[in-house]
Short mmCIF file of C-alpha atoms in Angstrom, two decimals:
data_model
loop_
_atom_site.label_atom_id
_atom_site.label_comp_id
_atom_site.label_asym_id
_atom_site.label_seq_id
_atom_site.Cartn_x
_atom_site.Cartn_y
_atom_site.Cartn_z
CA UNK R 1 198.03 81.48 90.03
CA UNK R 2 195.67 81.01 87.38
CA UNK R 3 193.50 83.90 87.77
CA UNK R 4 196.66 86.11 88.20
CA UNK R 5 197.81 84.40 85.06
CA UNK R 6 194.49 85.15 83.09
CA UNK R 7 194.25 88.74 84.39
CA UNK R 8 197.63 89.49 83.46
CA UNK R 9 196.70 88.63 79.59
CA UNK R 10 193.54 90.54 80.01
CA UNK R 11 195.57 93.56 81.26
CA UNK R 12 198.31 92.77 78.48
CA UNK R 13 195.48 92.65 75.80
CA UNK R 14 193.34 95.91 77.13
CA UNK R 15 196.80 97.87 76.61
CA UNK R 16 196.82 96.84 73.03
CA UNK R 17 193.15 97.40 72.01
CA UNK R 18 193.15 98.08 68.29
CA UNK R 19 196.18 95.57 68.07
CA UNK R 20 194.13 92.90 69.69
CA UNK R 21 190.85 93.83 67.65
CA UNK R 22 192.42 92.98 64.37
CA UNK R 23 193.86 89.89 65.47
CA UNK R 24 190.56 88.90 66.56
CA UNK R 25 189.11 89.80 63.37
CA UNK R 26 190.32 86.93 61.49
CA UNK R 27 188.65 84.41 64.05
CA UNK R 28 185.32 86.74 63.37
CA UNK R 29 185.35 86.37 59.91
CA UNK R 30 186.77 82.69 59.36
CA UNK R 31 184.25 81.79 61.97
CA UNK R 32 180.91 83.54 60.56
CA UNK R 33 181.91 82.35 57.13
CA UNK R 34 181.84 78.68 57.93
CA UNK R 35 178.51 78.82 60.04
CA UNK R 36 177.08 80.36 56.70
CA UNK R 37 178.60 78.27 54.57
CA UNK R 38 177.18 75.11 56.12
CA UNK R 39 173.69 76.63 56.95
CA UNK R 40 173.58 77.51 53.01
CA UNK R 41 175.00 73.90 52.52
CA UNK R 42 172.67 72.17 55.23
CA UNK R 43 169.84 73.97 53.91
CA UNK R 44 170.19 72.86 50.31
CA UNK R 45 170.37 68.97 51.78
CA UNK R 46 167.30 70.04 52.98
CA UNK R 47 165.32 71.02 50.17
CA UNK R 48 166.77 68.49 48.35
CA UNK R 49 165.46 65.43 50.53
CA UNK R 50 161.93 67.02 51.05
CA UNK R 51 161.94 66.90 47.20
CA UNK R 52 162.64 63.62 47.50
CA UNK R 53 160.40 62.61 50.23
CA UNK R 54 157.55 63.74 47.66
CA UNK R 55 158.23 61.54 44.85
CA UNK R 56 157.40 58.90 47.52
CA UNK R 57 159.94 55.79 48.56
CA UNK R 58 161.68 52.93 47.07
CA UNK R 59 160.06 53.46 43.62
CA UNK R 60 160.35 52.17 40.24
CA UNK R 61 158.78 53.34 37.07
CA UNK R 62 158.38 51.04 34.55
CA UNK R 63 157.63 52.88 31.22
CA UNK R 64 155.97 51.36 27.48
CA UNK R 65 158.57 51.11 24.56
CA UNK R 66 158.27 53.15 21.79
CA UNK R 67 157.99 52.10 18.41
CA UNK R 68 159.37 53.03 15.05
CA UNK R 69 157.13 54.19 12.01
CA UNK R 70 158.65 55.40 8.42
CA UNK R 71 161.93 56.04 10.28
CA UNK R 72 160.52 58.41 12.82
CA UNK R 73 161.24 57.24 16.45
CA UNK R 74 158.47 57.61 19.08
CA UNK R 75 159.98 58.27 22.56
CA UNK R 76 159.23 56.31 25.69
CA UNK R 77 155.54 55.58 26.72
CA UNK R 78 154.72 55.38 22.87
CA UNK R 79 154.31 51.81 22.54
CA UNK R 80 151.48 49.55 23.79
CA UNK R 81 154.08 46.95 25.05
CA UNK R 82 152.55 47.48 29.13
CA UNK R 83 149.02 46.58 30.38
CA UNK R 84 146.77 45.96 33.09
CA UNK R 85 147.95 42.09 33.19
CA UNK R 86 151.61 42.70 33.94
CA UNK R 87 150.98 45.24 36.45
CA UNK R 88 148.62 42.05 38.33
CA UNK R 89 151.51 39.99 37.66
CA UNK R 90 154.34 42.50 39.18
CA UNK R 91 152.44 42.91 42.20
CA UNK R 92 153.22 39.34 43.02
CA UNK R 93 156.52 39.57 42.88
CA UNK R 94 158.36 38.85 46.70
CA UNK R 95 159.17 42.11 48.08
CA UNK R 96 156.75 44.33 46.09
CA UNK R 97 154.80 46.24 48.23
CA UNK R 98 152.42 48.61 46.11
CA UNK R 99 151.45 48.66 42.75
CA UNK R 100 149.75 51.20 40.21
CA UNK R 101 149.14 51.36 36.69
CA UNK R 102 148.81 54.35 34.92
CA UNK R 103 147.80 56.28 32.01
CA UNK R 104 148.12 59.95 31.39
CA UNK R 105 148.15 62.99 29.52
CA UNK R 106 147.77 66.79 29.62
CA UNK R 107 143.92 67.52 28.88
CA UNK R 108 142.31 71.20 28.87
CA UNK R 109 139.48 71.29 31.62
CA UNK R 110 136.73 73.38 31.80
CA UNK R 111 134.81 74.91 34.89
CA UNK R 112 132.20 77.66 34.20
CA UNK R 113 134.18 80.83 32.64
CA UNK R 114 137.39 79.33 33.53
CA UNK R 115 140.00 76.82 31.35
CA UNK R 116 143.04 75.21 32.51
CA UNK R 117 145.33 72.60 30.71
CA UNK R 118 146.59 70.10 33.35
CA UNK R 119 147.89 66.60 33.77
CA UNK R 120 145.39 63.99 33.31
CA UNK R 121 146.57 61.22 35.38
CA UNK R 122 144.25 57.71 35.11
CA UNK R 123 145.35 55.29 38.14
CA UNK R 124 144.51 52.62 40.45
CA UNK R 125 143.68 53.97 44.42
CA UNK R 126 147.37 52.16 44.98
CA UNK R 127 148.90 55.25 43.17
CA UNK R 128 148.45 57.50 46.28
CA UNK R 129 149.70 55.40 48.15
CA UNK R 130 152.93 54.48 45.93
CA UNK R 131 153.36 58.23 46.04
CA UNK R 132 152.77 58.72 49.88
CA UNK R 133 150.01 61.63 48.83
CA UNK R 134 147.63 62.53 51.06
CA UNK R 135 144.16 64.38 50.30
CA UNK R 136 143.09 67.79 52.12
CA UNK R 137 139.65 67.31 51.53
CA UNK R 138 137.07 65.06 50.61
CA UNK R 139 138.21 61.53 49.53
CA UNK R 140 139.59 59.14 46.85
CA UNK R 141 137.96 57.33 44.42
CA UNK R 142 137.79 53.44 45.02
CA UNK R 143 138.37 50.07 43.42
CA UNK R 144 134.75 50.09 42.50
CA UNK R 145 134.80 53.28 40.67
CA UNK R 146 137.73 52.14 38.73
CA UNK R 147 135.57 49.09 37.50
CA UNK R 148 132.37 51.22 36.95
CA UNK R 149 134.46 53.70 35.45
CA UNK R 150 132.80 56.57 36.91
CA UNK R 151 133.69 59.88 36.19
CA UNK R 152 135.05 61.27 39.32
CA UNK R 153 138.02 63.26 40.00
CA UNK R 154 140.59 64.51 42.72
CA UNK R 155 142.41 67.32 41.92
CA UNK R 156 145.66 69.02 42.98
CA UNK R 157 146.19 72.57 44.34
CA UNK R 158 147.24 74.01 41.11
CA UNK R 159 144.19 72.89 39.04
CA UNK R 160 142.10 74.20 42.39
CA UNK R 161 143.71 77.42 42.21
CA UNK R 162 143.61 77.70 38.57
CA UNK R 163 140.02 75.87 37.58
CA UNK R 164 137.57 76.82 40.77
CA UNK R 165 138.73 80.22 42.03
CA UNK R 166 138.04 80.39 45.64
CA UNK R 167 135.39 78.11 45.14
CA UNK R 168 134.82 75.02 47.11
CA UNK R 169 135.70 72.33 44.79
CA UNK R 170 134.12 68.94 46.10
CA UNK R 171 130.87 68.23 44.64
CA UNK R 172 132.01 70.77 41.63
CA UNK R 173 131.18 69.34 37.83
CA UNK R 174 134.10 70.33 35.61
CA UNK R 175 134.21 69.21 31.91
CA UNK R 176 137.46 67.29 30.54
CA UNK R 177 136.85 67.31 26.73
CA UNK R 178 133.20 67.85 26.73
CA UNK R 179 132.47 64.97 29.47
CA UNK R 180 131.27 66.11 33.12
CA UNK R 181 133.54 64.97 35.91
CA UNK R 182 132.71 65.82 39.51
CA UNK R 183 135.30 66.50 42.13
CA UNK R 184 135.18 64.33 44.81
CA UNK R 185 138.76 64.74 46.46
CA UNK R 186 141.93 67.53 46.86
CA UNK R 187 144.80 66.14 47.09
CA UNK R 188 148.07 68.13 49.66
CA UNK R 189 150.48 70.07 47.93
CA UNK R 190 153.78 68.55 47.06
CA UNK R 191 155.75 71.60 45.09
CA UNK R 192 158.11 71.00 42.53
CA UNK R 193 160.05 67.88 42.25
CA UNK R 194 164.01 67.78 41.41
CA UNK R 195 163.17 68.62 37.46
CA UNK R 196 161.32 71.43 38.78
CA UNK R 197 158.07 70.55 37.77
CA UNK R 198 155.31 71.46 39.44
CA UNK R 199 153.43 68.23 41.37
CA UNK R 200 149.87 69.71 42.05
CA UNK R 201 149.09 70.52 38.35
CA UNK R 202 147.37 67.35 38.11
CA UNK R 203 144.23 65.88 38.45
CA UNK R 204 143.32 62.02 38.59
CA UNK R 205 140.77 59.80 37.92
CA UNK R 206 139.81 56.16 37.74
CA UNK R 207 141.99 54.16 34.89
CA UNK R 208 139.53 52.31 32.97
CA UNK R 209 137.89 55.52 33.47
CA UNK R 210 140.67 57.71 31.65
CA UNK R 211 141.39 54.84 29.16
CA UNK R 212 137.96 54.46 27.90
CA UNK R 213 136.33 58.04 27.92
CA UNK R 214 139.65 61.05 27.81
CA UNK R 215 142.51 58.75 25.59
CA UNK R 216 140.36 56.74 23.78
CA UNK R 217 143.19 54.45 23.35
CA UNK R 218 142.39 51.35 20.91
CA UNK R 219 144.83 49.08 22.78
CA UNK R 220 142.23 47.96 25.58
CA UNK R 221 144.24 47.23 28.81
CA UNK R 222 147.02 48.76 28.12
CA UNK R 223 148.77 51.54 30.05
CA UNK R 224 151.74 53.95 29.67
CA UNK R 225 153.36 53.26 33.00
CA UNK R 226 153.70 51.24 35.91
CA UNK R 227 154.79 52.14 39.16
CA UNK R 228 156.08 49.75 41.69
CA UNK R 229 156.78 50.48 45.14
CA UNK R 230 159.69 47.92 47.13
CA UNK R 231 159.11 46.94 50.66
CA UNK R 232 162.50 48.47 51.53
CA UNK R 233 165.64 50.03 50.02
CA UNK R 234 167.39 46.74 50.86
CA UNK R 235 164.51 45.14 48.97
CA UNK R 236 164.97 47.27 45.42
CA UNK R 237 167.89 44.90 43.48
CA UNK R 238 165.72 42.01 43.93
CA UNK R 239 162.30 43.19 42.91
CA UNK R 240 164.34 44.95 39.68
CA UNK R 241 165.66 41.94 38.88
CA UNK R 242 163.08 40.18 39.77
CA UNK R 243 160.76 42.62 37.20
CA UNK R 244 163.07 42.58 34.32
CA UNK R 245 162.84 38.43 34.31
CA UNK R 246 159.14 38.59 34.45
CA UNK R 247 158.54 41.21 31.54
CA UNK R 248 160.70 39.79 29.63
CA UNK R 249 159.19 36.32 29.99
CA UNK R 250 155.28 37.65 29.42
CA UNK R 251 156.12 39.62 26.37
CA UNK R 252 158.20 36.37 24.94
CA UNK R 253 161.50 38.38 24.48
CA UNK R 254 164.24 35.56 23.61
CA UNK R 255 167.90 36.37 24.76
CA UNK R 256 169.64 38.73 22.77
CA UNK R 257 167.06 41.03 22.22
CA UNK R 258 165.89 44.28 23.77
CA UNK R 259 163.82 45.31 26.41
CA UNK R 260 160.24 46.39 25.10
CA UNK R 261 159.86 48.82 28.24
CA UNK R 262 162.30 51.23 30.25
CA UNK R 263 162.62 50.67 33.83
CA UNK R 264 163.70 53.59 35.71
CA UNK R 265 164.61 53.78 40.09
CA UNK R 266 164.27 56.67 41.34
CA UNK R 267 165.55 55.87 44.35
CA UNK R 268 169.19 55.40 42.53
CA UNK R 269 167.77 59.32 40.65
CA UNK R 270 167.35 60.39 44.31
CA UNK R 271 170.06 59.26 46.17
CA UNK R 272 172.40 60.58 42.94
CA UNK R 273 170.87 64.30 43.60
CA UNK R 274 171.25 64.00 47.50
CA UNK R 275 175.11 62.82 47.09
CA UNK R 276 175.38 66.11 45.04
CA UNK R 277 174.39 68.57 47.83
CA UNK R 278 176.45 66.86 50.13
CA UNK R 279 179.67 67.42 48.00
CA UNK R 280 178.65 70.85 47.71
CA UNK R 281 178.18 71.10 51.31
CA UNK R 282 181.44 70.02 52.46
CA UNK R 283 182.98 72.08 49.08
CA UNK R 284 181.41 75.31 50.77
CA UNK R 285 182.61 74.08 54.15
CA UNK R 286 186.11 73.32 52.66
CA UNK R 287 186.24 76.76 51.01
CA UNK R 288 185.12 78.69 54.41
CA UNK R 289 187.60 76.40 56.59
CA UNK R 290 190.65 78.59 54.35
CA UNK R 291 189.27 81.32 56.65
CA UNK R 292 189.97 80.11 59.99
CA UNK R 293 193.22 78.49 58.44
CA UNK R 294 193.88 83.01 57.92
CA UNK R 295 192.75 83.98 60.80
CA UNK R 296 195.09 81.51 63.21
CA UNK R 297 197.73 82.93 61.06
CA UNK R 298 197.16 86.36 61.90
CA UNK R 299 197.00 85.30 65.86
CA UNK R 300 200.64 83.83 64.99
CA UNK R 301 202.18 86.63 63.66
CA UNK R 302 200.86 89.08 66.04
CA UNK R 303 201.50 86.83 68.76
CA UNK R 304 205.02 87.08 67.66
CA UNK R 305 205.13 90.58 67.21
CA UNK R 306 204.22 90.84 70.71
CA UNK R 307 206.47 88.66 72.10
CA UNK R 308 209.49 90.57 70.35
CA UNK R 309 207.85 94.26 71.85
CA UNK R 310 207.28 92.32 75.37
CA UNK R 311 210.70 90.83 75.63
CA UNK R 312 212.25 93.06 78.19
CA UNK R 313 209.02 92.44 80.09
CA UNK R 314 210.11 88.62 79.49
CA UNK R 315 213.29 89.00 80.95
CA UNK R 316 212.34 91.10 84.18
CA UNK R 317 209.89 88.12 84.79
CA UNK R 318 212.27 85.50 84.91
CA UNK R 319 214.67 87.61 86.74
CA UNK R 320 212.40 88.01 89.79
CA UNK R 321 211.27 83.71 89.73
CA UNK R 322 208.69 83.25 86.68
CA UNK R 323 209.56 79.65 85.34
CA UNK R 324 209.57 78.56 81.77
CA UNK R 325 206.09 77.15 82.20
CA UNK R 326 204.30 80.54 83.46
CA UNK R 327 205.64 82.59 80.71
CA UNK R 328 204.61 79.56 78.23
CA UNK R 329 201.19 79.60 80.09
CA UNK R 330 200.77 82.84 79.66
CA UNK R 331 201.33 84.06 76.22
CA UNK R 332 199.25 80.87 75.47
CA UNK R 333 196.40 81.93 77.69
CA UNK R 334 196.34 85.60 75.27
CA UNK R 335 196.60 83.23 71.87
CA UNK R 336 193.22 80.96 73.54
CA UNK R 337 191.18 84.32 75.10
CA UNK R 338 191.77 85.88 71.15
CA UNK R 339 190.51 82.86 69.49
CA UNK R 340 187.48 82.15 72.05
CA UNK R 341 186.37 85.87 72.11
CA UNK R 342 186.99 85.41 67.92
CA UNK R 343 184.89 82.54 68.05
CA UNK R 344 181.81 83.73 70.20
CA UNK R 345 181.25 87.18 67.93
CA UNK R 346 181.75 84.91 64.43
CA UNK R 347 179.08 82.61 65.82
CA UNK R 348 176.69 85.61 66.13
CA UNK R 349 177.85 87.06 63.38
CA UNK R 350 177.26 84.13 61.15
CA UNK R 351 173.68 83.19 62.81
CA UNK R 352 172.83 86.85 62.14
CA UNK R 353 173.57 86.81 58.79
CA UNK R 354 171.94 83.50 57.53
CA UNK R 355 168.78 84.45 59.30
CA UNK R 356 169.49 87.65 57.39
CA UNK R 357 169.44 86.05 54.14
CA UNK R 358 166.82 83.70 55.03
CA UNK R 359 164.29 86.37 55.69
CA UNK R 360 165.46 88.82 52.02
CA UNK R 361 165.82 85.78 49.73
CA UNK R 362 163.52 82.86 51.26
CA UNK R 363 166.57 80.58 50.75
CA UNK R 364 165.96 77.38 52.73
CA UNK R 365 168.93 77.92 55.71
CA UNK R 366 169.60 75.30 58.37
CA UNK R 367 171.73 76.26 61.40
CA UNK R 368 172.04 73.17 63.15
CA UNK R 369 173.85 73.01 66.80
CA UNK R 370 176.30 70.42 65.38
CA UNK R 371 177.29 72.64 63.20
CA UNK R 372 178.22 75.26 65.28
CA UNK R 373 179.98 73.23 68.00
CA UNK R 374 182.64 71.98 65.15
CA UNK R 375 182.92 75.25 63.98
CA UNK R 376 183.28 76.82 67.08
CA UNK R 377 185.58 73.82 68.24
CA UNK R 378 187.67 73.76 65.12
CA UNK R 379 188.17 77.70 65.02
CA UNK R 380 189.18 77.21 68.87
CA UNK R 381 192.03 74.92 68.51
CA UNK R 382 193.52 76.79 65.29
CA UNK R 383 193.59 79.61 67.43
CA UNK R 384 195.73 77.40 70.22
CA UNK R 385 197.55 75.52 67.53
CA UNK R 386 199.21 78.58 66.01
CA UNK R 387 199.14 80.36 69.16
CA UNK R 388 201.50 77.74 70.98
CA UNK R 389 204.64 78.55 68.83
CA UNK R 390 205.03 82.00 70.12
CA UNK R 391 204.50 81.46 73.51
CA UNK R 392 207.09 78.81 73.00
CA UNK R 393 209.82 81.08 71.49
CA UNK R 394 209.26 83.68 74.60
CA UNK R 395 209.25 80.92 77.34
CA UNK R 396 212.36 79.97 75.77
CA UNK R 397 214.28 83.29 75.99
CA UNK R 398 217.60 83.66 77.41
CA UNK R 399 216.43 86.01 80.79
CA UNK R 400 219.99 87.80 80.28
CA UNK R 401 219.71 88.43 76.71
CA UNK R 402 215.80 89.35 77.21
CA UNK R 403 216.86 92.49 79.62
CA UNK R 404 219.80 93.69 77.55
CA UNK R 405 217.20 93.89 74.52
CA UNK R 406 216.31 97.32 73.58
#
């Protein structure tokens, strides 16, 4: 009964080609615009958390104060308020799981012929790991270099790139203000981070190293930053608080007055930039869904027109023993082939396309097979949804009034 029922709609639908093409279309189009839509949206998330994933996890930076001279205002990082000793004294702090103290600033280097002017960063060996970096080549300068203060150096892809050519650079003597550092280590490349800044133009070196022989800085000890690394995500309000108390209790701060340093969690930065592409992600999916909300409306009204050209055929049906049910069954099997055969082409459609654009515009696209169930499953039951009222109003024809219609 079934098959006869199905071929019947098939037969019904070959008859009206064109007619049954442009309903379809709407299905096409709603369909292949939300598979773009959330591979565009999917693929931002994307880029969005590998950015995040290489500013490391669970962070905090902990910058100087600035100070105030004549008037003039220095910015963060301008004051000596931060050294060595409270770094020591953070990383014994429950739930503080890495440590690094740091000092930078850009510095022009010199190799041969070629100049570059890069970030000069001065750190503990903790700083790789606090920023989950990993080298390429050679390896990272230790503990005992950082006491010795050697002049060694691991550079990042840019300053390769830029400073040795295609050069090998390990073993390599560059000059950083007039002082011969060799290249012992290359660290990966990260890319840009969420400012857009690019990760690999930097080089680092040993921090008693950087404070004694690039800065020069006369407050001995002291550093411009500290970053702190929390055992988990669960762990970060209590080591913050936990931080706070102690700073404020080595640098003799009484209540009322302010903080000599700026703490800043990424993690809170991170999570604030990931909660953005997912309300643009589901605002692109919204936006696409008014699509498929046109297309089921176009199956509705041409299911309707159809009914009212088909309702002799309606009444000649009932006259000879089809029940309520069958001609219900039917109609409804034409709305649910439509919207499945809509469905199938928009998928391809909408694949095809944001592989298109992936290839022209390197965009970062991710089709993911969730994604293209709900679609599909979504666009498939506003097909049936608005298909259902027309193959109500012709099951529910009057079989005498359906023949005398003209």
């Amino acid at each position: 009964m079934l098959k006869a029922m199905l071929f019947e709609a098939w037969r019904s639908m070959g008859a009206n080609r064109l007619r049954t093409a442009l309903t379809m279309l709407g299905m096409v189009i709603g369909v292949g615009a939300v598979v773009i839509m959330m591979a565009i949206g999917q693929g931002a998330q994307y880029a969005v958390q590998q950015s995040i994933a290489t500013m490391g996890s669970n962070l905090f930076v902990v910058l100087a104060g600035s100070f105030t001279s004549s008037g003039v205002r220095s910015g963060s990082a301008g004051a000596p308020t931060l050294n060595i000793a409270d770094a020591e004294a953070i990383a014994e702090l429950d739930g503080v799981q890495t440590v690094a103290p740091v000092h930078q600033g850009t510095r022009q280097l010199v190799y041969g012929s070629n100049n570059w002017n890069s970030t000069v960063v001065g750190t503990t060996p903790a700083y790789l790991d606090a920023r989950s970096w990993n080298l390429v080549a050679g390896h990272a300068f230790s503990d005992s270099d950082v006491r010795s203060s050697t002049r060694v150096a691991i550079v990042g892809q840019t300053v390769v790139k830029n400073l040795f050519g295609d050069d090998d650079p390990i073993g390599k003597t560059f000059r950083i203000q007039g002082s011969p550092f060799t290249v012992i280590g290359v660290l990966a490349g990260k890319g840009q981070n969420l400012n857009g800044q690019d990760q690999d133009d930097t080089l680092q070196i040993p921090l008693s190293t950087a404070q004694r022989k690039v800065f020069g800085t006369p407050f001995l000890g002291s550093v411009r930053m500290i970053m702190v690394q929390a055992v988990s995500a669960e762990a970060m309000p209590q080591v913050e608080e936990a931080m706070v108390g102690l700073l404020r209790q080595r640098h003799r701060l009484r209540d009322g007055m302010e903080n000599d340093f700026y703490l800043r969690n990424l993690a809170a930065v991170a999570d604030s930039a990931a909660e953005t592409t997912r309300t643009m992600s589901l605002l692109l999916g919204a936006i696409a869904s008014v699509s498929l909300l046109v297309g089921g409306i176009g199956i509705m009204n041409i299911m309707l027109v159809s009914v009212t050209e088909r309702t002799r055929e309606i009444g000649i049906r009932m006259a000879i023993g089809a029940r309520e049910r069958d001609i219900l069954t039917q109609f409804l099997l034409e709305a649910i082939i439509i919207s499945i055969a809509g469905c199938l082409i928009g998928l391809v459609l909408g694949v095809g396309i944001a592989l298109l654009v992936n290839a022209i515009t390197d965009m970062v696209i991710v089709i993911s097979g969730g994604a293209v169930l709900v679609a599909f499953a979504v666009a498939a039951g506003v097909g049936v949804f608005f298909g259902f009222y027309p193959a109500r109003k012709a099951a529910r024809l009057d079989p005498i009034e359906a023949l005398r219609y003209q």
